[in-house]
mmCIF file of C-alpha atoms and ligand atoms in Angstrom:
data_model
loop_
_atom_site.group_PDB
_atom_site.id
_atom_site.type_symbol
_atom_site.label_atom_id
_atom_site.label_comp_id
_atom_site.label_asym_id
_atom_site.label_seq_id
_atom_site.Cartn_x
_atom_site.Cartn_y
_atom_site.Cartn_z
ATOM 1 C CA MET A 1 -9.185 15.593 18.900
ATOM 2 C CA ASN A 2 -8.990 11.788 20.757
ATOM 3 C CA LYS A 3 -6.518 11.492 23.536
ATOM 4 C CA ARG A 4 -5.017 9.072 20.859
ATOM 5 C CA ARG A 5 -4.717 12.393 18.271
ATOM 6 C CA ASP A 6 -3.840 13.805 20.919
ATOM 7 C CA PHE A 7 -0.250 12.594 22.322
ATOM 8 C CA LEU A 8 0.452 12.064 18.149
ATOM 9 C CA LYS A 9 -0.277 16.114 17.763
ATOM 10 C CA LYS A 10 1.922 16.407 20.773
ATOM 11 C CA ALA A 11 4.633 14.482 20.021
ATOM 12 C CA GLY A 12 5.194 15.837 16.491
ATOM 13 C CA LEU A 13 4.033 12.458 15.471
ATOM 14 C CA LEU A 14 0.435 13.919 13.675
ATOM 15 C CA GLY A 15 0.545 16.751 11.757
ATOM 16 C CA ALA A 16 4.008 17.890 12.113
ATOM 17 C CA PHE A 17 7.598 16.499 11.825
ATOM 18 C CA THR A 18 9.085 18.050 15.150
ATOM 19 C CA ALA A 19 13.279 19.454 15.258
ATOM 20 C CA SER A 20 14.537 16.224 16.974
ATOM 21 C CA GLY A 21 15.292 14.664 14.007
ATOM 22 C CA LEU A 22 15.637 14.273 10.241
ATOM 23 C CA PRO A 23 14.225 11.799 7.820
ATOM 24 C CA ALA A 24 15.982 9.698 6.853
ATOM 25 C CA TRP A 25 16.643 10.726 3.113
ATOM 26 C CA ALA A 26 18.669 14.011 4.685
ATOM 27 C CA GLN A 27 21.556 12.451 6.409
ATOM 28 C CA THR A 28 22.939 12.105 2.694
ATOM 29 C CA GLY A 29 20.584 14.433 0.492
ATOM 30 C CA PRO A 30 21.451 17.694 0.932
ATOM 31 C CA ARG A 31 20.405 19.979 4.721
ATOM 32 C CA PRO A 32 17.272 22.113 5.118
ATOM 33 C CA LYS A 33 17.876 25.725 6.457
ATOM 34 C CA ARG A 34 14.919 25.757 8.630
ATOM 35 C CA MET A 35 13.437 23.050 10.107
ATOM 36 C CA ALA A 36 10.088 23.570 9.417
ATOM 37 C CA PRO A 37 7.460 19.943 8.829
ATOM 38 C CA TYR A 38 8.670 17.768 6.979
ATOM 39 C CA VAL A 39 6.744 17.268 3.915
ATOM 40 C CA ASN A 40 6.863 14.215 1.685
ATOM 41 C CA PHE A 41 5.538 14.143 -1.801
ATOM 42 C CA THR A 42 6.831 10.007 -2.515
ATOM 43 C CA ARG A 43 5.466 8.065 0.197
ATOM 44 C CA ASP A 44 2.543 6.246 1.158
ATOM 45 C CA GLY A 45 3.078 7.559 4.438
ATOM 46 C CA LEU A 46 4.731 9.754 6.732
ATOM 47 C CA ASP A 47 7.833 8.526 6.065
ATOM 48 C CA PHE A 48 9.345 8.060 9.504
ATOM 49 C CA ALA A 49 12.847 8.550 10.840
ATOM 50 C CA PRO A 50 14.018 5.859 13.317
ATOM 51 C CA GLY A 51 13.517 9.202 16.210
ATOM 52 C CA ASP A 52 10.162 9.374 14.878
ATOM 53 C CA TYR A 53 9.791 5.422 15.503
ATOM 54 C CA ALA A 54 11.742 5.453 18.907
ATOM 55 C CA ARG A 55 9.705 8.727 20.354
ATOM 56 C CA LEU A 56 6.152 7.001 19.208
ATOM 57 C CA LEU A 57 6.871 3.397 19.971
ATOM 58 C CA SER A 58 7.363 5.048 23.732
ATOM 59 C CA GLU A 59 4.594 7.977 23.562
ATOM 60 C CA ILE A 60 1.950 4.762 22.568
ATOM 61 C CA ASP A 61 3.851 2.576 25.725
ATOM 62 C CA LYS A 62 3.510 5.319 28.126
ATOM 63 C CA ALA A 63 -0.223 5.571 27.242
ATOM 64 C CA THR A 64 -0.734 2.238 26.947
ATOM 65 C CA PRO A 65 1.776 -0.905 27.890
ATOM 66 C CA ILE A 66 2.157 -2.904 24.665
ATOM 67 C CA GLU A 67 1.924 -5.997 25.077
ATOM 68 C CA PRO A 68 4.637 -8.887 22.866
ATOM 69 C CA ASP A 69 3.761 -10.674 20.900
ATOM 70 C CA SER A 70 5.722 -14.496 20.804
ATOM 71 C CA TYR A 71 6.846 -15.485 17.236
ATOM 72 C CA GLY A 72 4.190 -13.422 15.701
ATOM 73 C CA ASN A 73 1.790 -15.323 17.985
ATOM 74 C CA GLY A 74 -0.776 -13.176 20.678
ATOM 75 C CA GLY A 75 -0.937 -9.440 22.495
ATOM 76 C CA ILE A 76 -0.436 -6.330 20.903
ATOM 77 C CA ILE A 77 -0.634 -8.392 17.511
ATOM 78 C CA ALA A 78 -4.053 -10.393 17.435
ATOM 79 C CA GLN A 79 -5.306 -6.883 18.379
ATOM 80 C CA LEU A 80 -4.449 -5.889 14.703
ATOM 81 C CA GLU A 81 -5.574 -8.722 13.147
ATOM 82 C CA GLU A 82 -8.652 -8.454 14.703
ATOM 83 C CA LYS A 83 -8.913 -5.156 13.833
ATOM 84 C CA ILE A 84 -7.640 -5.340 10.029
ATOM 85 C CA ALA A 85 -10.223 -8.578 9.860
ATOM 86 C CA ALA A 86 -13.511 -6.214 11.089
ATOM 87 C CA LYS A 87 -12.549 -3.667 8.135
ATOM 88 C CA LEU A 88 -12.323 -5.810 5.597
ATOM 89 C CA GLY A 89 -15.349 -7.850 7.096
ATOM 90 C CA LYS A 90 -13.420 -11.387 6.863
ATOM 91 C CA GLU A 91 -12.988 -13.682 9.898
ATOM 92 C CA ALA A 92 -10.066 -13.376 10.836
ATOM 93 C CA ALA A 93 -6.313 -12.637 10.203
ATOM 94 C CA VAL A 94 -2.123 -13.932 9.814
ATOM 95 C CA TYR A 95 0.393 -11.340 10.956
ATOM 96 C CA MET A 96 2.958 -11.627 8.341
ATOM 97 C CA PRO A 97 5.984 -9.994 7.716
ATOM 98 C CA THR A 98 6.895 -8.750 4.919
ATOM 99 C CA GLY A 99 3.945 -8.074 1.748
ATOM 100 C CA THR A 100 5.896 -10.487 -0.659
ATOM 101 C CA LEU A 101 5.779 -13.234 1.885
ATOM 102 C CA ALA A 102 1.550 -12.974 2.351
ATOM 103 C CA ASN A 103 1.589 -13.113 -1.019
ATOM 104 C CA LEU A 104 3.341 -16.222 -0.952
ATOM 105 C CA ILE A 105 1.564 -17.280 1.472
ATOM 106 C CA ALA A 106 -2.324 -16.941 0.205
ATOM 107 C CA VAL A 107 -1.477 -18.303 -3.514
ATOM 108 C CA ARG A 108 0.480 -21.704 -2.398
ATOM 109 C CA GLN A 109 -2.808 -21.914 -0.017
ATOM 110 C CA HIS A 110 -5.412 -21.157 -2.344
ATOM 111 C CA SER A 111 -3.859 -23.792 -5.171
ATOM 112 C CA ARG A 112 -4.253 -27.140 -5.376
ATOM 113 C CA PRO A 113 -3.421 -30.379 -7.019
ATOM 114 C CA HIS A 114 -3.814 -30.031 -10.635
ATOM 115 C CA ARG A 115 -4.982 -26.070 -10.488
ATOM 116 C CA ARG A 116 -1.017 -24.660 -10.053
ATOM 117 C CA ARG A 117 -1.896 -21.480 -12.654
ATOM 118 C CA VAL A 118 -2.269 -18.192 -11.167
ATOM 119 C CA LEU A 119 -3.993 -15.514 -12.846
ATOM 120 C CA VAL A 120 -2.084 -12.495 -12.262
ATOM 121 C CA GLN A 121 -1.265 -8.896 -14.093
ATOM 122 C CA ALA A 122 1.954 -9.051 -16.212
ATOM 123 C CA ALA A 123 2.983 -5.977 -14.036
ATOM 124 C CA SER A 124 2.678 -6.858 -10.613
ATOM 125 C CA HIS A 125 4.677 -6.687 -7.853
ATOM 126 C CA LEU A 126 3.652 -10.653 -7.478
ATOM 127 C CA TYR A 127 5.589 -11.934 -10.669
ATOM 128 C CA ASN A 128 8.115 -9.236 -11.249
ATOM 129 C CA ASP A 129 9.510 -8.138 -7.889
ATOM 130 C CA THR A 130 9.661 -11.816 -5.407
ATOM 131 C CA GLY A 131 12.036 -13.542 -7.038
ATOM 132 C CA ASP A 132 10.248 -15.834 -9.211
ATOM 133 C CA GLY A 133 9.228 -17.125 -5.313
ATOM 134 C CA ALA A 134 5.746 -18.496 -6.164
ATOM 135 C CA GLN A 135 7.303 -20.386 -9.471
ATOM 136 C CA LEU A 136 10.676 -21.822 -7.089
ATOM 137 C CA LEU A 137 9.297 -21.725 -3.453
ATOM 138 C CA ALA A 138 5.671 -22.872 -4.225
ATOM 139 C CA GLY A 139 5.753 -24.966 -7.555
ATOM 140 C CA LEU A 140 2.936 -22.369 -8.690
ATOM 141 C CA ASN A 141 2.799 -21.845 -12.398
ATOM 142 C CA LEU A 142 2.660 -18.128 -12.171
ATOM 143 C CA MET A 143 0.595 -17.001 -16.083
ATOM 144 C CA PRO A 144 1.200 -12.831 -16.394
ATOM 145 C CA LEU A 145 -1.499 -10.955 -18.692
ATOM 146 C CA ARG A 146 -1.504 -8.022 -20.123
ATOM 147 C CA ALA A 147 2.249 -7.024 -20.444
ATOM 148 C CA GLY A 148 2.006 -2.960 -19.892
ATOM 149 C CA GLU A 149 -1.224 -2.637 -19.035
ATOM 150 C CA ARG A 150 -2.312 -2.200 -15.281
ATOM 151 C CA GLN A 151 -5.465 -4.646 -15.721
ATOM 152 C CA PHE A 152 -6.731 -7.981 -17.713
ATOM 153 C CA THR A 153 -10.019 -8.076 -18.298
ATOM 154 C CA LEU A 154 -12.627 -11.760 -17.677
ATOM 155 C CA ALA A 155 -11.898 -12.226 -21.327
ATOM 156 C CA ASP A 156 -8.370 -13.410 -20.829
ATOM 157 C CA VAL A 157 -9.605 -15.243 -17.474
ATOM 158 C CA GLU A 158 -12.026 -16.697 -20.048
ATOM 159 C CA ALA A 159 -9.350 -17.625 -22.625
ATOM 160 C CA GLU A 160 -6.409 -18.618 -20.763
ATOM 161 C CA PHE A 161 -9.423 -21.144 -18.805
ATOM 162 C CA GLN A 162 -9.990 -22.503 -22.450
ATOM 163 C CA ARG A 163 -6.512 -23.729 -22.705
ATOM 164 C CA ALA A 164 -5.428 -24.517 -20.039
ATOM 165 C CA VAL A 165 -8.394 -27.460 -20.181
ATOM 166 C CA ARG A 166 -8.123 -28.403 -23.130
ATOM 167 C CA GLY A 167 -4.184 -28.756 -22.824
ATOM 168 C CA ARG A 168 -2.377 -32.568 -23.242
ATOM 169 C CA VAL A 169 -2.095 -32.893 -19.254
ATOM 170 C CA ARG A 170 -4.520 -31.117 -16.802
ATOM 171 C CA ASN A 171 -3.039 -28.795 -15.247
ATOM 172 C CA GLU A 172 -5.851 -25.538 -14.410
ATOM 173 C CA ILE A 173 -6.184 -22.397 -12.724
ATOM 174 C CA GLY A 174 -6.434 -22.903 -8.871
ATOM 175 C CA VAL A 175 -5.968 -18.688 -8.073
ATOM 176 C CA ILE A 176 -6.874 -15.257 -10.050
ATOM 177 C CA ALA A 177 -4.291 -12.913 -8.063
ATOM 178 C CA ILE A 178 -4.975 -9.015 -8.629
ATOM 179 C CA GLU A 179 -3.275 -6.020 -7.477
ATOM 180 C CA SER A 180 -5.104 -3.274 -6.466
ATOM 181 C CA PRO A 181 -3.640 -0.492 -6.487
ATOM 182 C CA VAL A 182 -1.572 -1.087 -9.598
ATOM 183 C CA ARG A 183 2.329 -0.270 -8.123
ATOM 184 C CA ARG A 184 4.198 -0.090 -11.482
ATOM 185 C CA ALA A 185 1.187 1.331 -12.646
ATOM 186 C CA HIS A 186 1.874 4.379 -10.771
ATOM 187 C CA ASN A 187 -0.905 3.585 -8.434
ATOM 188 C CA GLN A 188 -3.672 3.251 -10.551
ATOM 189 C CA VAL A 189 -6.317 1.253 -9.708
ATOM 190 C CA PHE A 190 -8.185 -2.382 -11.521
ATOM 191 C CA ASP A 191 -11.539 -1.292 -12.077
ATOM 192 C CA TYR A 192 -14.416 -2.173 -9.659
ATOM 193 C CA SER A 193 -16.644 -3.460 -12.395
ATOM 194 C CA GLU A 194 -13.732 -5.827 -14.286
ATOM 195 C CA MET A 195 -13.314 -7.078 -10.571
ATOM 196 C CA GLN A 196 -16.998 -8.169 -10.515
ATOM 197 C CA LYS A 197 -17.177 -10.132 -12.987
ATOM 198 C CA ILE A 198 -13.797 -12.060 -12.862
ATOM 199 C CA ALA A 199 -14.878 -12.547 -9.042
ATOM 200 C CA ALA A 200 -18.327 -14.364 -10.061
ATOM 201 C CA TRP A 201 -16.733 -16.332 -12.783
ATOM 202 C CA ALA A 202 -14.424 -17.500 -10.038
ATOM 203 C CA ARG A 203 -16.674 -18.508 -7.918
ATOM 204 C CA GLN A 204 -18.688 -21.126 -10.023
ATOM 205 C CA HIS A 205 -15.545 -22.465 -11.429
ATOM 206 C CA GLU A 206 -14.488 -22.944 -8.096
ATOM 207 C CA VAL A 207 -11.149 -20.726 -8.099
ATOM 208 C CA LYS A 208 -9.916 -18.995 -5.177
ATOM 209 C CA MET A 209 -9.572 -14.787 -5.882
ATOM 210 C CA HIS A 210 -6.420 -13.098 -3.894
ATOM 211 C CA LEU A 211 -6.265 -9.184 -4.041
ATOM 212 C CA ASP A 212 -2.987 -7.856 -3.405
ATOM 213 C CA GLY A 213 -4.149 -4.415 -1.244
ATOM 214 C CA ALA A 214 -0.665 -3.269 -0.015
ATOM 215 C CA ARG A 215 -2.176 0.395 -0.967
ATOM 216 C CA LEU A 216 -6.216 -1.090 -0.419
ATOM 217 C CA PHE A 217 -7.019 1.738 2.163
ATOM 218 C CA ASN A 218 -6.183 4.416 -0.451
ATOM 219 C CA MET A 219 -8.960 3.380 -3.570
ATOM 220 C CA PRO A 220 -12.253 4.708 -1.697
ATOM 221 C CA ALA A 221 -11.727 8.392 -1.810
ATOM 222 C CA HIS A 222 -11.647 8.511 -5.214
ATOM 223 C CA THR A 223 -13.209 4.998 -6.936
ATOM 224 C CA GLY A 224 -16.115 5.615 -3.755
ATOM 225 C CA ILE A 225 -15.955 1.900 -2.991
ATOM 226 C CA SER A 226 -15.380 0.751 0.259
ATOM 227 C CA VAL A 227 -12.966 -1.499 1.490
ATOM 228 C CA LYS A 228 -14.883 -3.624 2.413
ATOM 229 C CA GLU A 229 -16.991 -3.931 -0.438
ATOM 230 C CA TYR A 230 -13.567 -4.942 -2.468
ATOM 231 C CA ALA A 231 -12.337 -6.942 0.079
ATOM 232 C CA ALA A 232 -16.082 -9.114 0.136
ATOM 233 C CA LEU A 233 -15.106 -9.875 -3.984
ATOM 234 C CA PHE A 234 -12.075 -12.007 -2.854
ATOM 235 C CA ASP A 235 -11.342 -15.072 -0.774
ATOM 236 C CA THR A 236 -8.033 -13.224 0.549
ATOM 237 C CA VAL A 237 -6.781 -9.568 1.440
ATOM 238 C CA TYR A 238 -3.317 -8.715 1.782
ATOM 239 C CA VAL A 239 -2.884 -4.714 3.014
ATOM 240 C CA SER A 240 0.912 -3.373 3.849
ATOM 241 C CA LEU A 241 1.392 -1.572 7.703
ATOM 242 C CA TYR A 242 4.167 0.461 6.030
ATOM 243 C CA LYS A 243 2.483 2.241 3.263
ATOM 244 C CA ASP A 244 -0.461 3.857 4.259
ATOM 245 C CA PHE A 245 0.206 2.605 8.528
ATOM 246 C CA ASN A 246 3.201 4.059 9.065
ATOM 247 C CA ALA A 247 4.821 0.898 10.789
ATOM 248 C CA ALA A 248 8.172 0.971 9.301
ATOM 249 C CA SER A 249 8.233 -3.130 7.847
ATOM 250 C CA GLY A 250 4.685 -5.705 8.219
ATOM 251 C CA ALA A 251 1.620 -6.931 6.215
ATOM 252 C CA VAL A 252 -0.927 -8.269 7.315
ATOM 253 C CA LEU A 253 -3.768 -11.486 5.776
ATOM 254 C CA VAL A 254 -6.981 -11.771 5.450
ATOM 255 C CA GLY A 255 -9.754 -14.142 4.943
ATOM 256 C CA PRO A 256 -11.820 -17.044 5.532
ATOM 257 C CA ALA A 257 -10.903 -18.571 9.592
ATOM 258 C CA ALA A 258 -10.135 -22.526 8.389
ATOM 259 C CA PHE A 259 -7.970 -20.589 6.108
ATOM 260 C CA CYS A 260 -6.129 -18.558 8.697
ATOM 261 C CA GLU A 261 -6.082 -21.354 10.770
ATOM 262 C CA GLY A 262 -2.431 -22.908 11.432
ATOM 263 C CA LEU A 263 -1.176 -20.786 8.986
ATOM 264 C CA TYR A 264 1.363 -19.087 11.631
ATOM 265 C CA HIS A 265 3.359 -22.814 10.694
ATOM 266 C CA THR A 266 3.165 -22.053 6.809
ATOM 267 C CA ARG A 267 4.478 -18.253 8.139
ATOM 268 C CA ARG A 268 7.366 -20.242 9.808
ATOM 269 C CA MET A 269 8.302 -22.485 8.337
ATOM 270 C CA PHE A 270 9.238 -19.817 5.349
ATOM 271 C CA GLY A 271 11.417 -17.873 7.545
ATOM 272 C CA GLY A 272 9.211 -15.042 8.640
ATOM 273 C CA SER A 273 8.107 -15.483 12.053
ATOM 274 C CA MET A 274 10.135 -12.248 14.536
ATOM 275 C CA PRO A 275 10.564 -13.359 17.519
ATOM 276 C CA GLN A 276 8.941 -10.543 18.239
ATOM 277 C CA ALA A 277 6.564 -7.938 15.547
ATOM 278 C CA TRP A 278 4.956 -6.207 17.834
ATOM 279 C CA PRO A 279 6.545 -2.390 16.675
ATOM 280 C CA PHE A 280 4.974 -2.574 14.178
ATOM 281 C CA ALA A 281 1.493 -3.081 15.997
ATOM 282 C CA ALA A 282 1.480 -0.689 17.654
ATOM 283 C CA VAL A 283 2.404 2.010 15.180
ATOM 284 C CA ALA A 284 -0.106 0.814 12.642
ATOM 285 C CA LEU A 285 -2.766 0.746 14.701
ATOM 286 C CA GLN A 286 -2.627 4.526 15.575
ATOM 287 C CA TYR A 287 -2.437 5.369 11.933
ATOM 288 C CA ILE A 288 -4.891 2.550 11.006
ATOM 289 C CA ASP A 289 -8.774 3.933 12.104
ATOM 290 C CA SER A 290 -7.307 7.853 11.341
ATOM 291 C CA PHE A 291 -6.339 6.755 7.623
ATOM 292 C CA GLU A 292 -9.136 7.059 5.299
ATOM 293 C CA GLN A 293 -10.480 10.337 7.055
ATOM 294 C CA ASP A 294 -6.049 11.636 6.698
ATOM 295 C CA TYR A 295 -5.986 10.825 3.333
ATOM 296 C CA ARG A 296 -8.964 12.169 2.147
ATOM 297 C CA GLN A 297 -7.716 16.373 3.888
ATOM 298 C CA ALA A 298 -4.748 15.658 2.033
ATOM 299 C CA LEU A 299 -6.023 15.499 -1.314
ATOM 300 C CA GLN A 300 -8.519 18.626 -0.416
ATOM 301 C CA GLN A 301 -4.993 20.320 0.888
ATOM 302 C CA VAL A 302 -3.152 19.132 -1.874
ATOM 303 C CA LYS A 303 -5.754 20.628 -4.350
ATOM 304 C CA GLN A 304 -6.005 23.812 -2.511
ATOM 305 C CA VAL A 305 -2.085 24.053 -2.919
ATOM 306 C CA PHE A 306 -2.219 23.640 -6.690
ATOM 307 C CA ASP A 307 -5.039 25.325 -8.059
ATOM 308 C CA GLY A 308 -4.208 28.429 -9.931
ATOM 309 C CA LEU A 309 -0.378 28.831 -8.720
ATOM 310 C CA ASN A 310 1.774 29.681 -11.032
ATOM 311 C CA GLY A 311 5.169 28.046 -12.307
ATOM 312 C CA TYR A 312 2.942 24.504 -11.674
ATOM 313 C CA LYS A 313 -0.455 22.161 -13.030
ATOM 314 C CA LEU A 314 -1.370 19.961 -11.338
ATOM 315 C CA SER A 315 -3.541 16.496 -12.884
ATOM 316 C CA ALA A 316 -5.102 13.458 -11.560
ATOM 317 C CA LEU A 317 -4.024 10.615 -13.672
ATOM 318 C CA PRO A 318 -7.132 8.260 -15.315
ATOM 319 C CA HIS A 319 -8.126 5.196 -12.870
ATOM 320 C CA GLY A 320 -5.457 7.550 -10.383
ATOM 321 C CA THR A 321 -4.891 7.703 -6.424
ATOM 322 C CA ASN A 322 -2.230 8.852 -4.634
ATOM 323 C CA VAL A 323 0.230 9.226 -7.372
ATOM 324 C CA MET A 324 -0.424 12.219 -9.642
ATOM 325 C CA LYS A 325 1.056 14.257 -12.081
ATOM 326 C CA LEU A 326 2.555 17.711 -11.485
ATOM 327 C CA GLU A 327 3.921 19.267 -14.091
ATOM 328 C CA VAL A 328 6.293 22.459 -14.132
ATOM 329 C CA ARG A 329 5.322 24.896 -16.383
ATOM 330 C CA HIS A 330 8.892 26.967 -16.721
ATOM 331 C CA GLY A 331 12.519 25.935 -14.558
ATOM 332 C CA ASP A 332 13.880 23.159 -13.938
ATOM 333 C CA PRO A 333 12.814 20.213 -12.191
ATOM 334 C CA ALA A 334 15.772 19.131 -10.610
ATOM 335 C CA ALA A 335 16.298 22.701 -9.354
ATOM 336 C CA ILE A 336 12.928 23.248 -7.306
ATOM 337 C CA ARG A 337 13.667 19.418 -5.951
ATOM 338 C CA ASN A 338 16.917 21.172 -4.598
ATOM 339 C CA LYS A 339 15.412 24.213 -3.095
ATOM 340 C CA LEU A 340 12.809 23.175 -0.947
ATOM 341 C CA LEU A 341 14.717 20.096 -0.129
ATOM 342 C CA GLN A 342 16.451 23.190 2.108
ATOM 343 C CA ASP A 343 12.653 23.920 3.334
ATOM 344 C CA ASN A 344 11.671 20.146 4.258
ATOM 345 C CA ILE A 345 9.813 18.961 1.574
ATOM 346 C CA LYS A 346 10.647 16.185 -0.468
ATOM 347 C CA LEU A 347 10.307 16.087 -4.331
ATOM 348 C CA PRO A 348 10.859 12.763 -5.742
ATOM 349 C CA GLN A 349 13.897 12.856 -8.987
ATOM 350 C CA PRO A 350 11.939 14.514 -11.694
ATOM 351 C CA ALA A 351 9.423 12.616 -14.191
ATOM 352 C CA ALA A 352 11.091 11.196 -17.813
ATOM 353 C CA ASP A 353 8.523 11.735 -19.347
ATOM 354 C CA PHE A 354 7.852 14.967 -18.798
ATOM 355 C CA PRO A 355 8.983 18.320 -17.379
ATOM 356 C CA GLY A 356 7.744 18.215 -13.325
ATOM 357 C CA PHE A 357 7.595 14.687 -11.359
ATOM 358 C CA TYR A 358 5.045 12.314 -10.157
ATOM 359 C CA ILE A 359 4.171 13.296 -6.896
ATOM 360 C CA LYS A 360 2.418 11.064 -4.030
ATOM 361 C CA VAL A 361 -0.083 12.332 -1.794
ATOM 362 C CA ASN A 362 -0.013 11.261 1.851
ATOM 363 C CA PRO A 363 -1.340 13.164 5.062
ATOM 364 C CA SER A 364 2.684 14.478 5.734
ATOM 365 C CA VAL A 365 0.884 17.389 3.800
ATOM 366 C CA LEU A 366 -1.474 18.172 6.895
ATOM 367 C CA ARG A 367 2.276 19.301 8.937
ATOM 368 C CA ARG A 368 1.952 22.366 7.261
ATOM 369 C CA PRO A 369 -1.239 25.220 6.433
ATOM 370 C CA ALA A 370 -2.236 25.299 2.752
ATOM 371 C CA ASP A 371 -1.047 28.864 2.339
ATOM 372 C CA ALA A 372 2.412 28.205 3.959
ATOM 373 C CA LEU A 373 2.409 24.917 1.093
ATOM 374 C CA ARG A 374 2.014 27.029 -1.608
ATOM 375 C CA GLN A 375 3.812 29.814 -0.447
ATOM 376 C CA ALA A 376 7.079 27.704 -0.259
ATOM 377 C CA LEU A 377 6.393 26.199 -3.446
ATOM 378 C CA ALA A 378 5.934 29.529 -5.549
ATOM 379 C CA ALA A 379 8.741 30.690 -3.276
ATOM 380 C CA ALA A 380 10.832 28.175 -5.465
ATOM 381 C CA ALA A 381 9.586 27.641 -8.813
ATOM 382 C CA GLY A 382 10.222 31.278 -8.829
HETATM 383 C C1 PLP B 1 1.387 -4.174 -4.600
HETATM 384 C C2 PLP B 1 2.682 -4.829 -4.280
HETATM 385 N N1 PLP B 1 2.657 -5.261 -3.285
HETATM 386 C C3 PLP B 1 3.209 -5.971 -2.644
HETATM 387 C C4 PLP B 1 4.840 -5.396 -2.131
HETATM 388 C C5 PLP B 1 5.569 -5.873 -1.388
HETATM 389 O O1 PLP B 1 5.414 -5.902 0.044
HETATM 390 P P1 PLP B 1 6.767 -5.747 1.141
HETATM 391 O O2 PLP B 1 7.095 -4.729 0.638
HETATM 392 O O3 PLP B 1 6.044 -5.523 2.648
HETATM 393 O O4 PLP B 1 7.614 -7.646 1.049
HETATM 394 C C6 PLP B 1 4.314 -3.513 -2.234
HETATM 395 C C7 PLP B 1 5.883 -3.453 -1.049
HETATM 396 O O5 PLP B 1 6.089 -2.334 -2.950
HETATM 397 C C8 PLP B 1 3.772 -3.518 -3.568
HETATM 398 O O6 PLP B 1 3.993 -2.468 -3.733
#
């Protein structure tokens, strides 16, 4: 274990949640009787409380003084941009305060006069969760495809292309934005083979490709395709800093050097340049290198925990990533959830469509040995 992981471990910020602070949820929910290490099945990451961040930043700064940025430029932010660009095989990267802004700026920059249509999944964050920002703030026309499904196909793209070029007024497709994993589809993935076909078509037609890869680093463990291979199909990619990498907020947008050059002006124009963003980069940099390995280990551990465990049935979703279906064979899921909260294990609210939970797997499960987790879960179901 290297020096960095050593101090994370000592501080309880890698494998174990130490007793110095409860996670935020526990301040309003039932309080655990014992301070067993906190395990959550609700988030993509470790679910740090404010006290954890305070301790972590102090440890990081003690080990190597953090070089602050200025309005999101330079210092440790530049270090983070460089690292993420290299991991995704792109020339450059720009820090963004949110994924919402990263997606907006990406599609805005890619669009051109007479090419203001953007193809998106109807289920995408860009279409559903941004207050129509691309329409209102960038004057783009988002074309939602395949409502209720996780992905669209090349045939859908071609059909929209034909509709656009045959219209009375010329207004073609400038960008295809793909989200994967798809949050509104329980983090299932968009098929790589379909992405490849769409990307080849886009190149031929001079249409830009943008990937909302908020949780991109979850995909390789399930598909065997590396983050670099995914990124290679796209002109630009956004990755979240707070989903897999445990920062309190933040995002990074990667792409060609010419695309990223001077993009901080646009970030500022949209009110997205915080005077100091270093705390987000400092935390994300602690986890980015080990996330894929930690996540694979977490998947293994969860399999082991639920394998033949009385009272539960765990199944992966087709095309799934970190969201899994945990059926409860007998007993009331809400009661089981409350019991586990007493033991510092957090399950999500019960599912609406079956007795059980859509759990999220993340490295917090590594804070307890598989046997201990198994015992706690068995006792709650018993
Ligand atoms: C797939 C996806 N894209 C974009 C975002 C937006 O990220 P942010 O909260 O940083 O704006 C989210 C956040 O939930 C998301 O799940």
